[in-house]
mmCIF file of N, CA and C in Angstrom:
data_model
loop_
_atom_site.group_PDB
_atom_site.id
_atom_site.type_symbol
_atom_site.label_atom_id
_atom_site.label_comp_id
_atom_site.label_asym_id
_atom_site.label_seq_id
_atom_site.Cartn_x
_atom_site.Cartn_y
_atom_site.Cartn_z
ATOM 1 N N MET A 1 0.833 -1.158 0.000
ATOM 2 C CA MET A 1 0.000 0.000 0.000
ATOM 3 C C MET A 1 0.893 1.240 0.000
ATOM 4 N N ASP A 2 0.618 2.149 -0.907
ATOM 5 C CA ASP A 2 1.411 3.360 -1.007
ATOM 6 C C ASP A 2 0.943 4.375 0.022
ATOM 7 N N ILE A 3 1.931 4.982 0.664
ATOM 8 C CA ILE A 3 1.628 6.057 1.607
ATOM 9 C C ILE A 3 1.672 7.366 0.834
ATOM 10 N N PRO A 4 0.599 8.130 0.883
ATOM 11 C CA PRO A 4 0.615 9.391 0.128
ATOM 12 C C PRO A 4 1.656 10.342 0.718
ATOM 13 N N SER A 5 2.451 10.857 -0.171
ATOM 14 C CA SER A 5 3.477 11.801 0.283
ATOM 15 C C SER A 5 2.843 13.172 0.501
ATOM 16 N N GLU A 6 3.429 13.916 1.412
ATOM 17 C CA GLU A 6 2.922 15.250 1.679
ATOM 18 C C GLU A 6 3.255 16.161 0.511
ATOM 19 N N PRO A 7 2.347 17.049 0.171
ATOM 20 C CA PRO A 7 2.633 17.959 -0.954
ATOM 21 C C PRO A 7 3.805 18.868 -0.609
ATOM 22 N N ALA A 8 4.612 19.137 -1.610
ATOM 23 C CA ALA A 8 5.765 20.012 -1.409
ATOM 24 C C ALA A 8 5.276 21.432 -1.140
ATOM 25 N N VAL A 9 5.787 22.003 -0.081
ATOM 26 C CA VAL A 9 5.412 23.366 0.276
ATOM 27 C C VAL A 9 6.363 24.324 -0.425
ATOM 28 N N ALA A 10 5.794 25.234 -1.176
ATOM 29 C CA ALA A 10 6.625 26.214 -1.872
ATOM 30 C C ALA A 10 7.192 27.192 -0.847
ATOM 31 N N GLU A 11 8.438 27.546 -1.032
ATOM 32 C CA GLU A 11 9.076 28.488 -0.123
ATOM 33 C C GLU A 11 8.463 29.864 -0.328
ATOM 34 N N ARG A 12 7.971 30.455 0.767
ATOM 35 C CA ARG A 12 7.360 31.778 0.687
ATOM 36 C C ARG A 12 8.394 32.828 1.025
ATOM 37 N N ARG A 13 8.367 33.880 0.273
ATOM 38 C CA ARG A 13 9.288 34.984 0.511
ATOM 39 C C ARG A 13 8.564 36.046 1.313
ATOM 40 N N ILE A 14 9.169 36.471 2.403
ATOM 41 C CA ILE A 14 8.571 37.482 3.266
ATOM 42 C C ILE A 14 9.355 38.774 3.088
ATOM 43 N N LEU A 15 8.660 39.812 2.666
ATOM 44 C CA LEU A 15 9.304 41.111 2.473
ATOM 45 C C LEU A 15 9.502 41.792 3.825
ATOM 46 N N PRO A 16 10.559 42.594 3.960
ATOM 47 C CA PRO A 16 10.738 43.329 5.212
ATOM 48 C C PRO A 16 9.596 44.327 5.403
ATOM 49 N N ALA A 17 9.218 44.510 6.656
ATOM 50 C CA ALA A 17 8.087 45.393 6.961
ATOM 51 C C ALA A 17 8.512 46.856 6.918
ATOM 52 N N LEU A 18 7.647 47.673 6.358
ATOM 53 C CA LEU A 18 7.846 49.119 6.373
ATOM 54 C C LEU A 18 7.400 49.646 7.740
ATOM 55 N N PRO A 19 7.994 50.734 8.217
ATOM 56 C CA PRO A 19 7.600 51.258 9.532
ATOM 57 C C PRO A 19 6.158 51.772 9.521
ATOM 58 N N ASP A 20 5.448 51.544 10.631
ATOM 59 C CA ASP A 20 4.054 51.983 10.753
ATOM 60 C C ASP A 20 3.934 53.452 11.114
ATOM 61 N N ALA A 21 4.998 54.009 11.728
ATOM 62 C CA ALA A 21 4.909 55.393 12.190
ATOM 63 C C ALA A 21 6.280 56.055 12.138
ATOM 64 N N ASP A 22 6.243 57.362 12.058
ATOM 65 C CA ASP A 22 7.435 58.201 12.115
ATOM 66 C C ASP A 22 7.349 58.976 13.421
ATOM 67 N N PRO A 23 8.430 59.013 14.227
ATOM 68 C CA PRO A 23 8.344 59.725 15.499
ATOM 69 C C PRO A 23 7.989 61.209 15.339
ATOM 70 N N LYS A 24 8.325 61.795 14.218
ATOM 71 C CA LYS A 24 8.084 63.225 14.011
ATOM 72 C C LYS A 24 6.706 63.504 13.412
ATOM 73 N N LEU A 25 6.233 62.644 12.487
ATOM 74 C CA LEU A 25 5.004 62.937 11.745
ATOM 75 C C LEU A 25 3.824 62.018 12.065
ATOM 76 N N GLY A 26 4.034 60.938 12.802
ATOM 77 C CA GLY A 26 2.927 60.060 13.187
ATOM 78 C C GLY A 26 2.745 58.875 12.261
ATOM 79 N N GLU A 27 1.498 58.382 12.191
ATOM 80 C CA GLU A 27 1.161 57.177 11.434
ATOM 81 C C GLU A 27 1.490 57.338 9.949
ATOM 82 N N ILE A 28 2.004 56.246 9.343
ATOM 83 C CA ILE A 28 2.318 56.242 7.901
ATOM 84 C C ILE A 28 1.477 55.160 7.241
ATOM 85 N N ARG A 29 0.844 55.507 6.126
ATOM 86 C CA ARG A 29 0.146 54.523 5.294
ATOM 87 C C ARG A 29 0.940 54.378 4.003
ATOM 88 N N TRP A 30 1.274 53.144 3.671
ATOM 89 C CA TRP A 30 2.140 52.877 2.516
ATOM 90 C C TRP A 30 1.333 52.395 1.327
ATOM 91 N N GLN A 31 1.774 52.810 0.131
ATOM 92 C CA GLN A 31 1.218 52.277 -1.106
ATOM 93 C C GLN A 31 2.002 51.016 -1.482
ATOM 94 N N ARG A 32 1.622 50.364 -2.548
ATOM 95 C CA ARG A 32 2.278 49.118 -2.975
ATOM 96 C C ARG A 32 3.679 49.389 -3.495
ATOM 97 N N TRP A 33 4.526 48.349 -3.437
ATOM 98 C CA TRP A 33 5.860 48.439 -4.036
ATOM 99 C C TRP A 33 5.709 48.475 -5.551
ATOM 100 N N GLU A 34 6.405 49.391 -6.184
ATOM 101 C CA GLU A 34 6.391 49.546 -7.640
ATOM 102 C C GLU A 34 7.824 49.582 -8.143
ATOM 103 N N PRO A 35 8.086 49.142 -9.371
ATOM 104 C CA PRO A 35 9.438 49.284 -9.922
ATOM 105 C C PRO A 35 9.809 50.762 -10.040
ATOM 106 N N ALA A 36 11.041 51.083 -9.690
ATOM 107 C CA ALA A 36 11.500 52.473 -9.761
ATOM 108 C C ALA A 36 11.603 52.919 -11.218
ATOM 109 N N LEU A 37 11.438 54.202 -11.437
ATOM 110 C CA LEU A 37 11.594 54.760 -12.775
ATOM 111 C C LEU A 37 13.051 54.640 -13.210
ATOM 112 N N ILE A 38 13.266 54.331 -14.468
ATOM 113 C CA ILE A 38 14.620 54.251 -15.009
ATOM 114 C C ILE A 38 15.001 55.637 -15.506
ATOM 115 N N MET A 39 16.093 56.161 -14.964
ATOM 116 C CA MET A 39 16.590 57.469 -15.387
ATOM 117 C C MET A 39 18.008 57.289 -15.921
ATOM 118 N N THR A 40 18.336 57.986 -16.970
ATOM 119 C CA THR A 40 19.634 57.798 -17.612
ATOM 120 C C THR A 40 20.795 58.280 -16.759
ATOM 121 N N HIS A 41 20.570 59.213 -15.858
ATOM 122 C CA HIS A 41 21.663 59.762 -15.067
ATOM 123 C C HIS A 41 21.795 59.118 -13.677
ATOM 124 N N VAL A 42 20.947 58.114 -13.359
ATOM 125 C CA VAL A 42 20.995 57.443 -12.066
ATOM 126 C C VAL A 42 21.219 55.951 -12.301
ATOM 127 N N ASP A 43 22.189 55.379 -11.593
ATOM 128 C CA ASP A 43 22.482 53.952 -11.711
ATOM 129 C C ASP A 43 21.353 53.158 -11.052
ATOM 130 N N PRO A 44 20.630 52.298 -11.798
ATOM 131 C CA PRO A 44 19.500 51.579 -11.216
ATOM 132 C C PRO A 44 19.897 50.305 -10.470
ATOM 133 N N SER A 45 21.166 49.989 -10.382
ATOM 134 C CA SER A 45 21.582 48.724 -9.769
ATOM 135 C C SER A 45 21.736 48.862 -8.253
ATOM 136 N N CYS A 46 21.730 47.715 -7.579
ATOM 137 C CA CYS A 46 21.901 47.665 -6.129
ATOM 138 C C CYS A 46 23.391 47.723 -5.808
ATOM 139 N N SER A 47 23.779 48.608 -4.905
ATOM 140 C CA SER A 47 25.189 48.738 -4.550
ATOM 141 C C SER A 47 25.671 47.596 -3.660
ATOM 142 N N THR A 48 24.763 46.832 -3.072
ATOM 143 C CA THR A 48 25.149 45.733 -2.193
ATOM 144 C C THR A 48 25.336 44.421 -2.941
ATOM 145 N N CYS A 49 24.346 44.040 -3.758
ATOM 146 C CA CYS A 49 24.396 42.720 -4.402
ATOM 147 C C CYS A 49 24.588 42.787 -5.916
ATOM 148 N N ALA A 50 24.708 43.975 -6.477
ATOM 149 C CA ALA A 50 24.911 44.185 -7.913
ATOM 150 C C ALA A 50 23.717 43.735 -8.754
ATOM 151 N N PHE A 51 22.521 43.702 -8.169
ATOM 152 C CA PHE A 51 21.304 43.428 -8.938
ATOM 153 C C PHE A 51 21.173 44.523 -9.987
ATOM 154 N N PRO A 52 20.960 44.173 -11.266
ATOM 155 C CA PRO A 52 20.985 45.200 -12.321
ATOM 156 C C PRO A 52 19.831 46.193 -12.282
ATOM 157 N N GLY A 53 18.792 45.902 -11.535
ATOM 158 C CA GLY A 53 17.706 46.865 -11.406
ATOM 159 C C GLY A 53 16.538 46.542 -12.296
ATOM 160 N N PRO A 54 15.478 47.269 -12.222
ATOM 161 C CA PRO A 54 15.277 48.434 -11.363
ATOM 162 C C PRO A 54 14.959 48.019 -9.923
ATOM 163 N N LEU A 55 15.246 48.917 -8.986
ATOM 164 C CA LEU A 55 14.899 48.711 -7.593
ATOM 165 C C LEU A 55 13.402 48.975 -7.423
ATOM 166 N N SER A 56 12.859 48.658 -6.254
ATOM 167 C CA SER A 56 11.440 48.892 -5.978
ATOM 168 C C SER A 56 11.295 50.101 -5.063
ATOM 169 N N THR A 57 10.237 50.868 -5.282
ATOM 170 C CA THR A 57 9.966 52.035 -4.435
ATOM 171 C C THR A 57 8.526 51.984 -3.926
ATOM 172 N N ALA A 58 8.306 52.625 -2.784
ATOM 173 C CA ALA A 58 6.963 52.757 -2.214
ATOM 174 C C ALA A 58 6.833 54.165 -1.652
ATOM 175 N N ILE A 59 5.616 54.690 -1.688
ATOM 176 C CA ILE A 59 5.333 56.031 -1.194
ATOM 177 C C ILE A 59 4.508 55.907 0.080
ATOM 178 N N GLY A 60 4.878 56.703 1.098
ATOM 179 C CA GLY A 60 4.149 56.716 2.359
ATOM 180 C C GLY A 60 3.437 58.038 2.566
ATOM 181 N N LYS A 61 2.234 57.973 3.161
ATOM 182 C CA LYS A 61 1.438 59.183 3.408
ATOM 183 C C LYS A 61 1.124 59.298 4.898
ATOM 184 N N THR A 62 1.113 60.536 5.388
ATOM 185 C CA THR A 62 0.693 60.816 6.755
ATOM 186 C C THR A 62 -0.474 61.797 6.723
ATOM 187 N N TYR A 63 -1.248 61.806 7.812
ATOM 188 C CA TYR A 63 -2.418 62.670 7.913
ATOM 189 C C TYR A 63 -1.968 64.051 8.346
ATOM 190 N N TYR A 64 -2.194 65.041 7.494
ATOM 191 C CA TYR A 64 -1.722 66.401 7.736
ATOM 192 C C TYR A 64 -2.911 67.310 8.049
ATOM 193 N N THR A 65 -2.793 68.048 9.149
ATOM 194 C CA THR A 65 -3.807 69.029 9.509
ATOM 195 C C THR A 65 -3.205 70.419 9.322
ATOM 196 N N PRO A 66 -3.654 71.164 8.321
ATOM 197 C CA PRO A 66 -3.084 72.493 8.096
ATOM 198 C C PRO A 66 -3.409 73.446 9.240
ATOM 199 N N ALA A 67 -2.552 74.429 9.411
ATOM 200 C CA ALA A 67 -2.775 75.440 10.438
ATOM 201 C C ALA A 67 -3.955 76.323 10.045
ATOM 202 N N PRO A 68 -4.687 76.841 11.030
ATOM 203 C CA PRO A 68 -5.802 77.751 10.706
ATOM 204 C C PRO A 68 -5.279 78.992 9.984
ATOM 205 N N SER A 69 -6.081 79.516 9.074
ATOM 206 C CA SER A 69 -5.678 80.716 8.341
ATOM 207 C C SER A 69 -6.839 81.708 8.300
ATOM 208 N N ARG A 70 -6.501 82.938 8.009
ATOM 209 C CA ARG A 70 -7.514 83.991 7.943
ATOM 210 C C ARG A 70 -8.067 84.076 6.522
ATOM 211 N N VAL A 71 -9.385 84.230 6.429
ATOM 212 C CA VAL A 71 -10.084 84.308 5.139
ATOM 213 C C VAL A 71 -10.989 85.545 5.162
ATOM 214 N N ARG A 72 -10.971 86.300 4.072
ATOM 215 C CA ARG A 72 -11.828 87.480 3.979
ATOM 216 C C ARG A 72 -13.240 87.038 3.596
ATOM 217 N N VAL A 73 -14.215 87.480 4.369
ATOM 218 C CA VAL A 73 -15.606 87.118 4.092
ATOM 219 C C VAL A 73 -16.406 88.292 3.527
ATOM 220 N N GLU A 74 -15.926 89.516 3.771
ATOM 221 C CA GLU A 74 -16.585 90.698 3.191
ATOM 222 C C GLU A 74 -15.525 91.668 2.715
ATOM 223 N N ARG A 75 -15.740 92.190 1.516
ATOM 224 C CA ARG A 75 -14.808 93.173 0.980
ATOM 225 C C ARG A 75 -15.026 94.537 1.638
ATOM 226 N N SER A 76 -13.992 95.327 1.599
ATOM 227 C CA SER A 76 -14.096 96.663 2.195
ATOM 228 C C SER A 76 -14.904 97.581 1.282
ATOM 229 N N THR A 77 -15.477 98.551 1.914
ATOM 230 C CA THR A 77 -16.158 99.624 1.179
ATOM 231 C C THR A 77 -15.536 100.931 1.648
ATOM 232 N N ARG A 78 -16.032 102.036 1.145
ATOM 233 C CA ARG A 78 -15.456 103.334 1.542
ATOM 234 C C ARG A 78 -15.622 103.602 3.029
ATOM 235 N N SER A 79 -16.685 103.118 3.587
ATOM 236 C CA SER A 79 -16.952 103.429 4.993
ATOM 237 C C SER A 79 -16.609 102.292 5.965
ATOM 238 N N ARG A 80 -16.272 101.103 5.437
ATOM 239 C CA ARG A 80 -16.089 99.952 6.314
ATOM 240 C C ARG A 80 -14.886 99.110 5.848
ATOM 241 N N PRO A 81 -14.016 98.661 6.783
ATOM 242 C CA PRO A 81 -12.898 97.802 6.381
ATOM 243 C C PRO A 81 -13.375 96.376 6.080
ATOM 244 N N SER A 82 -12.481 95.580 5.477
ATOM 245 C CA SER A 82 -12.803 94.179 5.167
ATOM 246 C C SER A 82 -13.065 93.395 6.444
ATOM 247 N N LYS A 83 -13.898 92.365 6.312
ATOM 248 C CA LYS A 83 -14.196 91.510 7.462
ATOM 249 C C LYS A 83 -13.462 90.178 7.268
ATOM 250 N N TRP A 84 -12.716 89.762 8.285
ATOM 251 C CA TRP A 84 -11.906 88.545 8.218
ATOM 252 C C TRP A 84 -12.320 87.579 9.323
ATOM 253 N N VAL A 85 -12.206 86.272 9.046
ATOM 254 C CA VAL A 85 -12.448 85.235 10.059
ATOM 255 C C VAL A 85 -11.328 84.198 9.968
ATOM 256 N N THR A 86 -11.088 83.508 11.060
ATOM 257 C CA THR A 86 -10.099 82.427 11.081
ATOM 258 C C THR A 86 -10.813 81.118 10.772
ATOM 259 N N VAL A 87 -10.269 80.357 9.803
ATOM 260 C CA VAL A 87 -10.902 79.122 9.332
ATOM 261 C C VAL A 87 -9.928 77.962 9.488
ATOM 262 N N GLN A 88 -10.449 76.837 9.982
ATOM 263 C CA GLN A 88 -9.650 75.608 10.050
ATOM 264 C C GLN A 88 -9.948 74.783 8.806
ATOM 265 N N HIS A 89 -8.929 74.519 7.977
ATOM 266 C CA HIS A 89 -9.121 73.755 6.747
ATOM 267 C C HIS A 89 -9.155 72.265 7.052
ATOM 268 N N ARG A 90 -9.726 71.495 6.131
ATOM 269 C CA ARG A 90 -9.862 70.055 6.339
ATOM 270 C C ARG A 90 -8.507 69.361 6.271
ATOM 271 N N PRO A 91 -8.244 68.370 7.149
ATOM 272 C CA PRO A 91 -7.006 67.591 7.071
ATOM 273 C C PRO A 91 -7.049 66.655 5.865
ATOM 274 N N TYR A 92 -5.878 66.215 5.423
ATOM 275 C CA TYR A 92 -5.799 65.326 4.270
ATOM 276 C C TYR A 92 -4.536 64.469 4.371
ATOM 277 N N TRP A 93 -4.502 63.383 3.588
ATOM 278 C CA TRP A 93 -3.329 62.505 3.531
ATOM 279 C C TRP A 93 -2.321 63.126 2.579
ATOM 280 N N CYS A 94 -1.103 63.310 3.042
ATOM 281 C CA CYS A 94 -0.062 64.004 2.292
ATOM 282 C C CYS A 94 1.139 63.070 2.110
ATOM 283 N N ILE A 95 1.746 63.060 0.920
ATOM 284 C CA ILE A 95 2.924 62.226 0.661
ATOM 285 C C ILE A 95 4.106 62.790 1.441
ATOM 286 N N THR A 96 4.624 61.994 2.382
ATOM 287 C CA THR A 96 5.693 62.477 3.252
ATOM 288 C C THR A 96 6.893 61.532 3.335
ATOM 289 N N HIS A 97 6.774 60.304 2.847
ATOM 290 C CA HIS A 97 7.859 59.332 2.983
ATOM 291 C C HIS A 97 8.104 58.614 1.666
ATOM 292 N N TRP A 98 9.321 58.109 1.535
ATOM 293 C CA TRP A 98 9.732 57.384 0.329
ATOM 294 C C TRP A 98 10.620 56.225 0.760
ATOM 295 N N ALA A 99 10.348 55.042 0.234
ATOM 296 C CA ALA A 99 11.130 53.853 0.567
ATOM 297 C C ALA A 99 11.673 53.238 -0.714
ATOM 298 N N VAL A 100 12.885 52.702 -0.638
ATOM 299 C CA VAL A 100 13.502 52.027 -1.781
ATOM 300 C C VAL A 100 14.034 50.681 -1.289
ATOM 301 N N ARG A 101 13.798 49.617 -2.095
ATOM 302 C CA ARG A 101 14.185 48.261 -1.707
ATOM 303 C C ARG A 101 14.738 47.519 -2.909
ATOM 304 N N CYS A 102 15.769 46.717 -2.675
ATOM 305 C CA CYS A 102 16.310 45.867 -3.732
ATOM 306 C C CYS A 102 15.491 44.579 -3.777
ATOM 307 N N PRO A 103 14.927 44.206 -4.929
ATOM 308 C CA PRO A 103 14.133 42.981 -5.015
ATOM 309 C C PRO A 103 14.969 41.707 -4.843
ATOM 310 N N SER A 104 16.267 41.816 -5.034
ATOM 311 C CA SER A 104 17.116 40.635 -4.943
ATOM 312 C C SER A 104 17.571 40.343 -3.517
ATOM 313 N N CYS A 105 18.141 41.329 -2.832
ATOM 314 C CA CYS A 105 18.694 41.091 -1.488
ATOM 315 C C CYS A 105 17.843 41.691 -0.369
ATOM 316 N N ASP A 106 16.775 42.417 -0.701
ATOM 317 C CA ASP A 106 15.839 43.020 0.248
ATOM 318 C C ASP A 106 16.439 44.108 1.135
ATOM 319 N N GLU A 107 17.564 44.686 0.763
ATOM 320 C CA GLU A 107 18.076 45.827 1.503
ATOM 321 C C GLU A 107 17.096 46.983 1.293
ATOM 322 N N MET A 108 16.738 47.684 2.387
ATOM 323 C CA MET A 108 15.704 48.704 2.287
ATOM 324 C C MET A 108 16.107 49.953 3.064
ATOM 325 N N HIS A 109 15.823 51.112 2.474
ATOM 326 C CA HIS A 109 16.031 52.414 3.107
ATOM 327 C C HIS A 109 14.705 53.162 3.065
ATOM 328 N N VAL A 110 14.354 53.826 4.184
ATOM 329 C CA VAL A 110 13.131 54.629 4.248
ATOM 330 C C VAL A 110 13.529 56.055 4.616
ATOM 331 N N TYR A 111 13.015 57.025 3.841
ATOM 332 C CA TYR A 111 13.382 58.434 4.031
ATOM 333 C C TYR A 111 12.149 59.271 4.305
ATOM 334 N N ARG A 112 12.311 60.321 5.128
ATOM 335 C CA ARG A 112 11.300 61.344 5.332
ATOM 336 C C ARG A 112 11.573 62.426 4.296
ATOM 337 N N ARG A 113 10.608 62.751 3.451
ATOM 338 C CA ARG A 113 10.826 63.688 2.350
ATOM 339 C C ARG A 113 11.025 65.124 2.807
ATOM 340 N N GLU A 114 10.570 65.471 3.984
ATOM 341 C CA GLU A 114 10.685 66.837 4.489
ATOM 342 C C GLU A 114 12.150 67.285 4.563
ATOM 343 N N ASP A 115 13.003 66.421 5.104
ATOM 344 C CA ASP A 115 14.423 66.753 5.246
ATOM 345 C C ASP A 115 15.331 65.661 4.670
ATOM 346 N N TRP A 116 14.763 64.679 3.992
ATOM 347 C CA TRP A 116 15.464 63.532 3.402
ATOM 348 C C TRP A 116 16.334 62.801 4.422
ATOM 349 N N ALA A 117 15.828 62.730 5.659
ATOM 350 C CA ALA A 117 16.516 61.981 6.708
ATOM 351 C C ALA A 117 16.109 60.517 6.607
ATOM 352 N N GLU A 118 17.079 59.617 6.759
ATOM 353 C CA GLU A 118 16.772 58.189 6.748
ATOM 354 C C GLU A 118 16.199 57.821 8.113
ATOM 355 N N ILE A 119 14.965 57.293 8.123
ATOM 356 C CA ILE A 119 14.328 56.965 9.398
ATOM 357 C C ILE A 119 14.292 55.466 9.663
ATOM 358 N N HIS A 120 14.589 54.641 8.650
ATOM 359 C CA HIS A 120 14.545 53.187 8.837
ATOM 360 C C HIS A 120 15.500 52.530 7.852
ATOM 361 N N TYR A 121 16.132 51.451 8.301
ATOM 362 C CA TYR A 121 17.030 50.685 7.426
ATOM 363 C C TYR A 121 16.834 49.211 7.712
ATOM 364 N N TRP A 122 16.746 48.409 6.655
ATOM 365 C CA TRP A 122 16.664 46.962 6.781
ATOM 366 C C TRP A 122 17.889 46.393 6.072
ATOM 367 N N PRO A 123 18.769 45.683 6.806
ATOM 368 C CA PRO A 123 19.987 45.167 6.159
ATOM 369 C C PRO A 123 19.672 44.092 5.125
ATOM 370 N N PRO A 124 20.578 43.879 4.168
ATOM 371 C CA PRO A 124 20.328 42.882 3.129
ATOM 372 C C PRO A 124 20.298 41.475 3.703
ATOM 373 N N THR A 125 19.540 40.605 3.044
ATOM 374 C CA THR A 125 19.535 39.194 3.403
ATOM 375 C C THR A 125 20.863 38.612 2.938
ATOM 376 N N THR A 126 21.643 38.064 3.860
ATOM 377 C CA THR A 126 23.020 37.651 3.568
ATOM 378 C C THR A 126 23.093 36.629 2.448
ATOM 379 N N GLU A 127 22.189 35.647 2.453
ATOM 380 C CA GLU A 127 22.261 34.585 1.436
ATOM 381 C C GLU A 127 22.059 35.132 0.031
ATOM 382 N N ARG A 128 21.214 36.162 -0.092
ATOM 383 C CA ARG A 128 20.941 36.699 -1.419
ATOM 384 C C ARG A 128 21.824 37.887 -1.762
ATOM 385 N N ALA A 129 22.507 38.468 -0.765
ATOM 386 C CA ALA A 129 23.326 39.648 -1.026
ATOM 387 C C ALA A 129 24.642 39.297 -1.691
ATOM 388 N N LEU A 130 25.098 38.051 -1.530
ATOM 389 C CA LEU A 130 26.368 37.651 -2.133
ATOM 390 C C LEU A 130 26.104 37.020 -3.490
ATOM 391 N N PRO A 131 26.729 37.527 -4.533
ATOM 392 C CA PRO A 131 26.515 36.924 -5.855
ATOM 393 C C PRO A 131 27.158 35.539 -5.907
ATOM 394 N N PRO A 132 26.530 34.590 -6.596
ATOM 395 C CA PRO A 132 27.093 33.234 -6.671
ATOM 396 C C PRO A 132 28.401 33.236 -7.483
ATOM 397 N N THR A 133 29.309 32.370 -7.083
ATOM 398 C CA THR A 133 30.574 32.213 -7.803
ATOM 399 C C THR A 133 30.682 30.797 -8.316
ATOM 400 N N ASN A 134 31.539 30.586 -9.315
ATOM 401 C CA ASN A 134 31.701 29.260 -9.896
ATOM 402 C C ASN A 134 32.461 28.311 -8.982
ATOM 403 N N ASP A 135 33.412 28.819 -8.213
ATOM 404 C CA ASP A 135 34.253 27.945 -7.392
ATOM 405 C C ASP A 135 33.870 27.977 -5.906
ATOM 406 N N ASN A 136 32.730 28.580 -5.563
ATOM 407 C CA ASN A 136 32.242 28.666 -4.189
ATOM 408 C C ASN A 136 33.220 29.344 -3.239
ATOM 409 N N VAL A 137 34.047 30.225 -3.752
ATOM 410 C CA VAL A 137 34.947 31.005 -2.935
ATOM 411 C C VAL A 137 34.428 32.440 -2.922
ATOM 412 N N LEU A 138 34.289 32.995 -1.736
ATOM 413 C CA LEU A 138 33.689 34.326 -1.648
ATOM 414 C C LEU A 138 34.592 35.419 -2.170
ATOM 415 N N PHE A 139 35.903 35.363 -1.824
ATOM 416 C CA PHE A 139 36.797 36.459 -2.225
ATOM 417 C C PHE A 139 38.000 35.921 -2.949
#
């Protein structure tokens, strides 16, 4: 009697997690990873594993509440000055973060667009960061 063999489980690849929040700006909502645009003056390859590119990018948004501002509600006339009121504008989701990741070794950098400060780094996966060699010698 044949014993049924267990089905082969395909190896699942787990992408590194993007940060949920920025200490300065609060909660971040991320869009999907997309291939980076190819530009002639920028090298699209990964500096760690020499993946030829393109790298992957994602855009992050935070909830922005604008400061109250003054709005004129009545124009001035000869006998009366303009009438102004302070108005609070509606908050909205604003693009504030940018992430770049190598699809080959998963090295990832996350930047805050306001000052281009790096707020998160994920080191490359060691097994995939080293290019294969014919003689199995690293250096």
